Amino acid sequence: MARLLFPEDFHWGAATASYQIEGAWNEDGKGESIWDRFTHTPGNVRNGDTGDRACDSYHRFDEDVALLRNMNLQSYRFSIAWPRIQPTGKGAANAKGLDYYGRLVDALLDAGIRPFPTLYHWDLPQPLEDAGGWPHRDLAGRFGDYAEIVTRSLGDRVSDWMILNEPNVFTACGYLLGIHAPGRRSLSDFLRAVHTVNLAHGDAFRAMKAVRSDLRIGTAFNFTPCEPHRDSDADAEAAERWHAFVNESFLRPALRGAYPGFFRDGSAPLEALAVEEGDAERMRAPLDFVGVNLYTRTIIQDVPEDDGLGARPALPFGGDEGPKTDFGWEVWPDALRTMLVRISSDYERPEIEITENGCSYGDRPGPDGRVRDARRVEFYRSYLEAVHRAIQAGADVRGYHAWSLLDNFEWGEGYEQRFGLVWVDFETGERTPKDSARWLGQTAAENGFEV
Ligand code: IFM
């Protein structure tokens, strides 16, 4: 037996997002979001589920803070719903919305837990979508205004922030594939959305630093290491193009002020992205840390007939060697080590926070009420071993946030996929910590675990 210990001031935490847990979709002056509209439109979400009530954390956040404290967690990643703050996406702030997050932050601080908010985890005010949504360039400036309002309100008590959650996911699923809100399917809208988001990222970063230059600001990117399907140069090159596209289309503009060349000829589609003169500087956001959301790897094959990207995943959600979660995602812990090491070597060893990592398993309470989710415990143990190996290889990892604190609304899948450390009865709102919550709690208390 050996003990894996993590760095001394490592932050152990858990993550959630506003739309997935809060409920109270139309209370206290909150405006409609694109997810309210999307879920209220029949046919978009499995079983017709909505986030109208979700985990009811808007009313039960004290219980959630107590759960975190009982698990010895020191950091809580949550997100702020833009339409609670600006119901129509512009203009004066809604005092009740700001007050809710102020109370949550105070409760966390009283419990000795670091509040770690994300400004945008996908719930765009619907009126901004009606005005063109993310493909419309003007949205960047609006987002900068929102970032300033929130930072002015909470920046005296919150030092560590994320601007965006998974920009590659919400632009692709929302504007290209149509499987997330707002449900559009257009290559041109998608590419324009990518660019507006990059501009918004830079604008928000500067707006926040102008309020307080000592804030520690990052973004939670969704990463996946890309591996060639076959042992061929063509697939190896395709995997690199996919890596540039999926892992770097937002990271590189922020840290380097340029798009990665993800096309076969080494270029990026700047015209289709609608890049204008001066945008390179505007996209730049020299983040204080890189947030890593990671679940599995991606296996890529060359697509010879396509002279654009010329690459696509050969298999859905990982490879076919590891076990699968109930969502069908391959459990492949080394994906996390590989990605942490690659980011560290390609971007001069930035500070890294693991902002999401977790798995969906449906284990339910037994007759004694206990949730024996042994597969989730094994998932966390194996991925944390991979984090430890990456730290030993030189990655500067400062914290780890399990996705998720609670079973919650899993977007297009509704309530069918359960990612929580804590079981939620969606009828009553009752919360039951699973075995994995106890395991992670002990790990956090001991700053490591036995292997
Ligand atoms: O639930 C999501 C979260 O909102 C963003 N990252 C992935 C999670 C699991 O799909």
PDB file of C-alpha atoms in Angstrom, residues 217-362:
ATOM      1  CA  ILE A 217      -9.680  34.511 -13.514  1.00  0.00           C
ATOM      2  CA  GLY A 218      -9.875  31.451 -15.732  1.00  0.00           C
ATOM      3  CA  THR A 219     -12.316  29.603 -17.955  1.00  0.00           C
ATOM      4  CA  ALA A 220     -13.494  25.977 -17.840  1.00  0.00           C
ATOM      5  CA  PHE A 221     -12.589  24.432 -21.210  1.00  0.00           C
ATOM      6  CA  ASN A 222     -13.810  21.027 -22.252  1.00  0.00           C
ATOM      7  CA  PHE A 223     -10.741  18.997 -23.239  1.00  0.00           C
ATOM      8  CA  THR A 224     -10.268  15.548 -24.713  1.00  0.00           C
ATOM      9  CA  PRO A 225      -6.988  14.038 -25.895  1.00  0.00           C
ATOM     10  CA  CYS A 226      -7.293  13.016 -29.539  1.00  0.00           C
ATOM     11  CA  GLU A 227      -5.802   9.689 -30.595  1.00  0.00           C
ATOM     12  CA  PRO A 228      -5.488   8.285 -34.127  1.00  0.00           C
ATOM     13  CA  HIS A 229      -7.908   5.501 -34.990  1.00  0.00           C
ATOM     14  CA  ARG A 230      -5.433   3.540 -37.119  1.00  0.00           C
ATOM     15  CA  ASP A 231      -1.663   3.422 -37.051  1.00  0.00           C
ATOM     16  CA  SER A 232      -1.284   5.745 -40.049  1.00  0.00           C
ATOM     17  CA  ASP A 233       0.178   9.203 -40.728  1.00  0.00           C
ATOM     18  CA  ALA A 234      -3.174  10.300 -42.125  1.00  0.00           C
ATOM     19  CA  ASP A 235      -5.037   9.473 -38.901  1.00  0.00           C
ATOM     20  CA  ALA A 236      -2.244  10.889 -36.730  1.00  0.00           C
ATOM     21  CA  GLU A 237      -2.424  14.204 -38.620  1.00  0.00           C
ATOM     22  CA  ALA A 238      -6.231  14.139 -38.465  1.00  0.00           C
ATOM     23  CA  ALA A 239      -6.041  13.661 -34.688  1.00  0.00           C
ATOM     24  CA  GLU A 240      -3.826  16.757 -34.436  1.00  0.00           C
ATOM     25  CA  ARG A 241      -6.263  18.798 -36.543  1.00  0.00           C
ATOM     26  CA  TRP A 242      -9.156  17.663 -34.335  1.00  0.00           C
ATOM     27  CA  HIS A 243      -7.106  18.537 -31.250  1.00  0.00           C
ATOM     28  CA  ALA A 244      -6.541  22.053 -32.602  1.00  0.00           C
ATOM     29  CA  PHE A 245     -10.225  22.434 -33.436  1.00  0.00           C
ATOM     30  CA  VAL A 246     -11.819  20.964 -30.341  1.00  0.00           C
ATOM     31  CA  ASN A 247      -9.259  21.770 -27.648  1.00  0.00           C
ATOM     32  CA  GLU A 248      -7.750  25.036 -28.854  1.00  0.00           C
ATOM     33  CA  SER A 249     -10.404  27.102 -30.694  1.00  0.00           C
ATOM     34  CA  PHE A 250     -10.993  29.117 -27.518  1.00  0.00           C
ATOM     35  CA  LEU A 251      -7.836  28.487 -25.503  1.00  0.00           C
ATOM     36  CA  ARG A 252      -5.465  29.747 -28.188  1.00  0.00           C
ATOM     37  CA  PRO A 253      -7.382  32.959 -28.978  1.00  0.00           C
ATOM     38  CA  ALA A 254      -7.375  33.732 -25.242  1.00  0.00           C
ATOM     39  CA  LEU A 255      -3.749  32.943 -24.498  1.00  0.00           C
ATOM     40  CA  ARG A 256      -2.176  33.755 -27.881  1.00  0.00           C
ATOM     41  CA  GLY A 257      -4.653  36.083 -29.611  1.00  0.00           C
ATOM     42  CA  ALA A 258      -4.913  33.772 -32.656  1.00  0.00           C
ATOM     43  CA  TYR A 259      -6.964  30.886 -33.973  1.00  0.00           C
ATOM     44  CA  PRO A 260      -5.252  27.523 -34.335  1.00  0.00           C
ATOM     45  CA  GLY A 261      -4.933  26.336 -37.934  1.00  0.00           C
ATOM     46  CA  PHE A 262      -7.237  23.343 -37.824  1.00  0.00           C
ATOM     47  CA  PHE A 263      -7.816  22.917 -41.568  1.00  0.00           C
ATOM     48  CA  ARG A 264      -5.844  20.396 -43.635  1.00  0.00           C
ATOM     49  CA  ASP A 265      -3.827  23.221 -45.205  1.00  0.00           C
ATOM     50  CA  GLY A 266      -2.928  24.647 -41.788  1.00  0.00           C
ATOM     51  CA  SER A 267      -5.355  27.574 -42.000  1.00  0.00           C
ATOM     52  CA  ALA A 268      -8.407  28.594 -39.958  1.00  0.00           C
ATOM     53  CA  PRO A 269     -11.630  29.761 -41.699  1.00  0.00           C
ATOM     54  CA  LEU A 270     -11.198  33.397 -40.682  1.00  0.00           C
ATOM     55  CA  GLU A 271     -13.730  34.723 -43.182  1.00  0.00           C
ATOM     56  CA  ALA A 272     -16.467  32.327 -42.061  1.00  0.00           C
ATOM     57  CA  LEU A 273     -15.628  33.143 -38.455  1.00  0.00           C
ATOM     58  CA  ALA A 274     -16.202  36.792 -39.455  1.00  0.00           C
ATOM     59  CA  VAL A 275     -12.920  37.963 -37.943  1.00  0.00           C
ATOM     60  CA  GLU A 276     -12.396  41.721 -38.277  1.00  0.00           C
ATOM     61  CA  GLU A 277      -9.314  43.867 -38.003  1.00  0.00           C
ATOM     62  CA  GLY A 278      -8.299  44.386 -34.378  1.00  0.00           C
ATOM     63  CA  ASP A 279     -10.075  41.247 -33.153  1.00  0.00           C
ATOM     64  CA  ALA A 280      -6.860  39.408 -32.349  1.00  0.00           C
ATOM     65  CA  GLU A 281      -6.138  41.818 -29.505  1.00  0.00           C
ATOM     66  CA  ARG A 282      -9.775  41.886 -28.397  1.00  0.00           C
ATOM     67  CA  MET A 283      -9.930  38.076 -28.071  1.00  0.00           C
ATOM     68  CA  ARG A 284      -6.855  37.975 -25.902  1.00  0.00           C
ATOM     69  CA  ALA A 285      -7.520  37.050 -22.255  1.00  0.00           C
ATOM     70  CA  PRO A 286      -4.303  36.192 -20.407  1.00  0.00           C
ATOM     71  CA  LEU A 287      -6.013  33.862 -17.959  1.00  0.00           C
ATOM     72  CA  ASP A 288      -4.597  33.291 -14.496  1.00  0.00           C
ATOM     73  CA  PHE A 289      -5.460  29.624 -14.731  1.00  0.00           C
ATOM     74  CA  VAL A 290      -6.763  27.118 -17.244  1.00  0.00           C
ATOM     75  CA  GLY A 291      -9.881  25.231 -16.123  1.00  0.00           C
ATOM     76  CA  VAL A 292      -9.966  21.621 -17.314  1.00  0.00           C
ATOM     77  CA  ASN A 293     -13.240  19.743 -17.755  1.00  0.00           C
ATOM     78  CA  LEU A 294     -12.430  16.229 -18.883  1.00  0.00           C
ATOM     79  CA  TYR A 295     -14.407  13.013 -19.126  1.00  0.00           C
ATOM     80  CA  THR A 296     -12.805  10.760 -21.750  1.00  0.00           C
ATOM     81  CA  ARG A 297     -10.584  10.583 -24.854  1.00  0.00           C
ATOM     82  CA  THR A 298     -11.551  10.859 -28.545  1.00  0.00           C
ATOM     83  CA  ILE A 299     -10.497   8.498 -31.346  1.00  0.00           C
ATOM     84  CA  ILE A 300     -10.082  10.306 -34.669  1.00  0.00           C
ATOM     85  CA  GLN A 301      -9.928   9.208 -38.269  1.00  0.00           C
ATOM     86  CA  ASP A 302      -8.919  11.042 -41.418  1.00  0.00           C
ATOM     87  CA  VAL A 303     -11.710  11.967 -43.864  1.00  0.00           C
ATOM     88  CA  PRO A 304      -9.875  12.077 -47.219  1.00  0.00           C
ATOM     89  CA  GLU A 305     -12.726  13.600 -49.231  1.00  0.00           C
ATOM     90  CA  ASP A 306     -12.894  16.675 -46.951  1.00  0.00           C
ATOM     91  CA  ASP A 307     -10.244  19.327 -47.542  1.00  0.00           C
ATOM     92  CA  GLY A 308     -11.498  21.466 -44.648  1.00  0.00           C
ATOM     93  CA  LEU A 309     -11.028  19.882 -41.235  1.00  0.00           C
ATOM     94  CA  GLY A 310     -10.776  16.426 -42.805  1.00  0.00           C
ATOM     95  CA  ALA A 311     -11.187  14.599 -39.510  1.00  0.00           C
ATOM     96  CA  ARG A 312     -13.954  13.149 -37.376  1.00  0.00           C
ATOM     97  CA  PRO A 313     -14.404  10.879 -34.356  1.00  0.00           C
ATOM     98  CA  ALA A 314     -14.299   7.214 -35.366  1.00  0.00           C
ATOM     99  CA  LEU A 315     -16.239   6.143 -32.268  1.00  0.00           C
ATOM    100  CA  PRO A 316     -18.717   7.975 -30.041  1.00  0.00           C
ATOM    101  CA  PHE A 317     -17.566   9.177 -26.583  1.00  0.00           C
ATOM    102  CA  GLY A 318     -14.138   7.636 -26.179  1.00  0.00           C
ATOM    103  CA  GLY A 319     -12.641   4.378 -27.383  1.00  0.00           C
ATOM    104  CA  ASP A 320     -13.803   0.811 -26.968  1.00  0.00           C
ATOM    105  CA  GLU A 321     -11.208  -0.606 -24.579  1.00  0.00           C
ATOM    106  CA  GLY A 322     -12.292   0.763 -21.206  1.00  0.00           C
ATOM    107  CA  PRO A 323     -15.547   0.163 -19.328  1.00  0.00           C
ATOM    108  CA  LYS A 324     -18.485   2.440 -20.154  1.00  0.00           C
ATOM    109  CA  THR A 325     -20.493   4.648 -17.817  1.00  0.00           C
ATOM    110  CA  ASP A 326     -24.282   4.504 -17.975  1.00  0.00           C
ATOM    111  CA  PHE A 327     -24.065   7.385 -20.467  1.00  0.00           C
ATOM    112  CA  GLY A 328     -21.882   5.183 -22.711  1.00  0.00           C
ATOM    113  CA  TRP A 329     -18.728   7.265 -22.155  1.00  0.00           C
ATOM    114  CA  GLU A 330     -15.501   5.261 -21.993  1.00  0.00           C
ATOM    115  CA  VAL A 331     -13.718   5.322 -18.621  1.00  0.00           C
ATOM    116  CA  TRP A 332     -10.137   6.138 -19.615  1.00  0.00           C
ATOM    117  CA  PRO A 333      -8.242   7.757 -16.722  1.00  0.00           C
ATOM    118  CA  ASP A 334      -5.039   8.263 -18.678  1.00  0.00           C
ATOM    119  CA  ALA A 335      -6.920  10.799 -20.827  1.00  0.00           C
ATOM    120  CA  LEU A 336      -6.687  13.208 -17.910  1.00  0.00           C
ATOM    121  CA  ARG A 337      -2.954  12.707 -17.389  1.00  0.00           C
ATOM    122  CA  THR A 338      -2.236  13.073 -21.112  1.00  0.00           C
ATOM    123  CA  MET A 339      -4.222  16.289 -21.408  1.00  0.00           C
ATOM    124  CA  LEU A 340      -2.767  17.913 -18.290  1.00  0.00           C
ATOM    125  CA  VAL A 341       0.746  17.139 -19.473  1.00  0.00           C
ATOM    126  CA  ARG A 342       0.055  18.412 -22.986  1.00  0.00           C
ATOM    127  CA  ILE A 343      -1.466  21.712 -21.824  1.00  0.00           C
ATOM    128  CA  SER A 344       1.481  22.177 -19.492  1.00  0.00           C
ATOM    129  CA  SER A 345       4.033  21.639 -22.223  1.00  0.00           C
ATOM    130  CA  ASP A 346       2.220  23.559 -24.999  1.00  0.00           C
ATOM    131  CA  TYR A 347       1.290  26.598 -22.872  1.00  0.00           C
ATOM    132  CA  GLU A 348       4.291  27.139 -20.599  1.00  0.00           C
ATOM    133  CA  ARG A 349       2.991  25.339 -17.556  1.00  0.00           C
ATOM    134  CA  PRO A 350      -0.064  27.435 -16.649  1.00  0.00           C
ATOM    135  CA  GLU A 351      -1.815  27.053 -13.322  1.00  0.00           C
ATOM    136  CA  ILE A 352      -4.556  24.472 -13.830  1.00  0.00           C
ATOM    137  CA  GLU A 353      -7.781  23.850 -11.957  1.00  0.00           C
ATOM    138  CA  ILE A 354      -9.660  20.672 -12.766  1.00  0.00           C
ATOM    139  CA  THR A 355     -13.079  22.234 -12.985  1.00  0.00           C
ATOM    140  CA  GLU A 356     -15.070  19.103 -13.891  1.00  0.00           C
ATOM    141  CA  ASN A 357     -14.504  15.367 -13.928  1.00  0.00           C
ATOM    142  CA  GLY A 358     -17.040  12.693 -13.146  1.00  0.00           C
ATOM    143  CA  CYS A 359     -19.324   9.941 -14.391  1.00  0.00           C
ATOM    144  CA  SER A 360     -22.956   9.008 -14.786  1.00  0.00           C
ATOM    145  CA  TYR A 361     -24.183   5.870 -13.020  1.00  0.00           C
ATOM    146  CA  GLY A 362     -27.754   5.186 -12.018  1.00  0.00           C
TER     147      GLY A 362
END
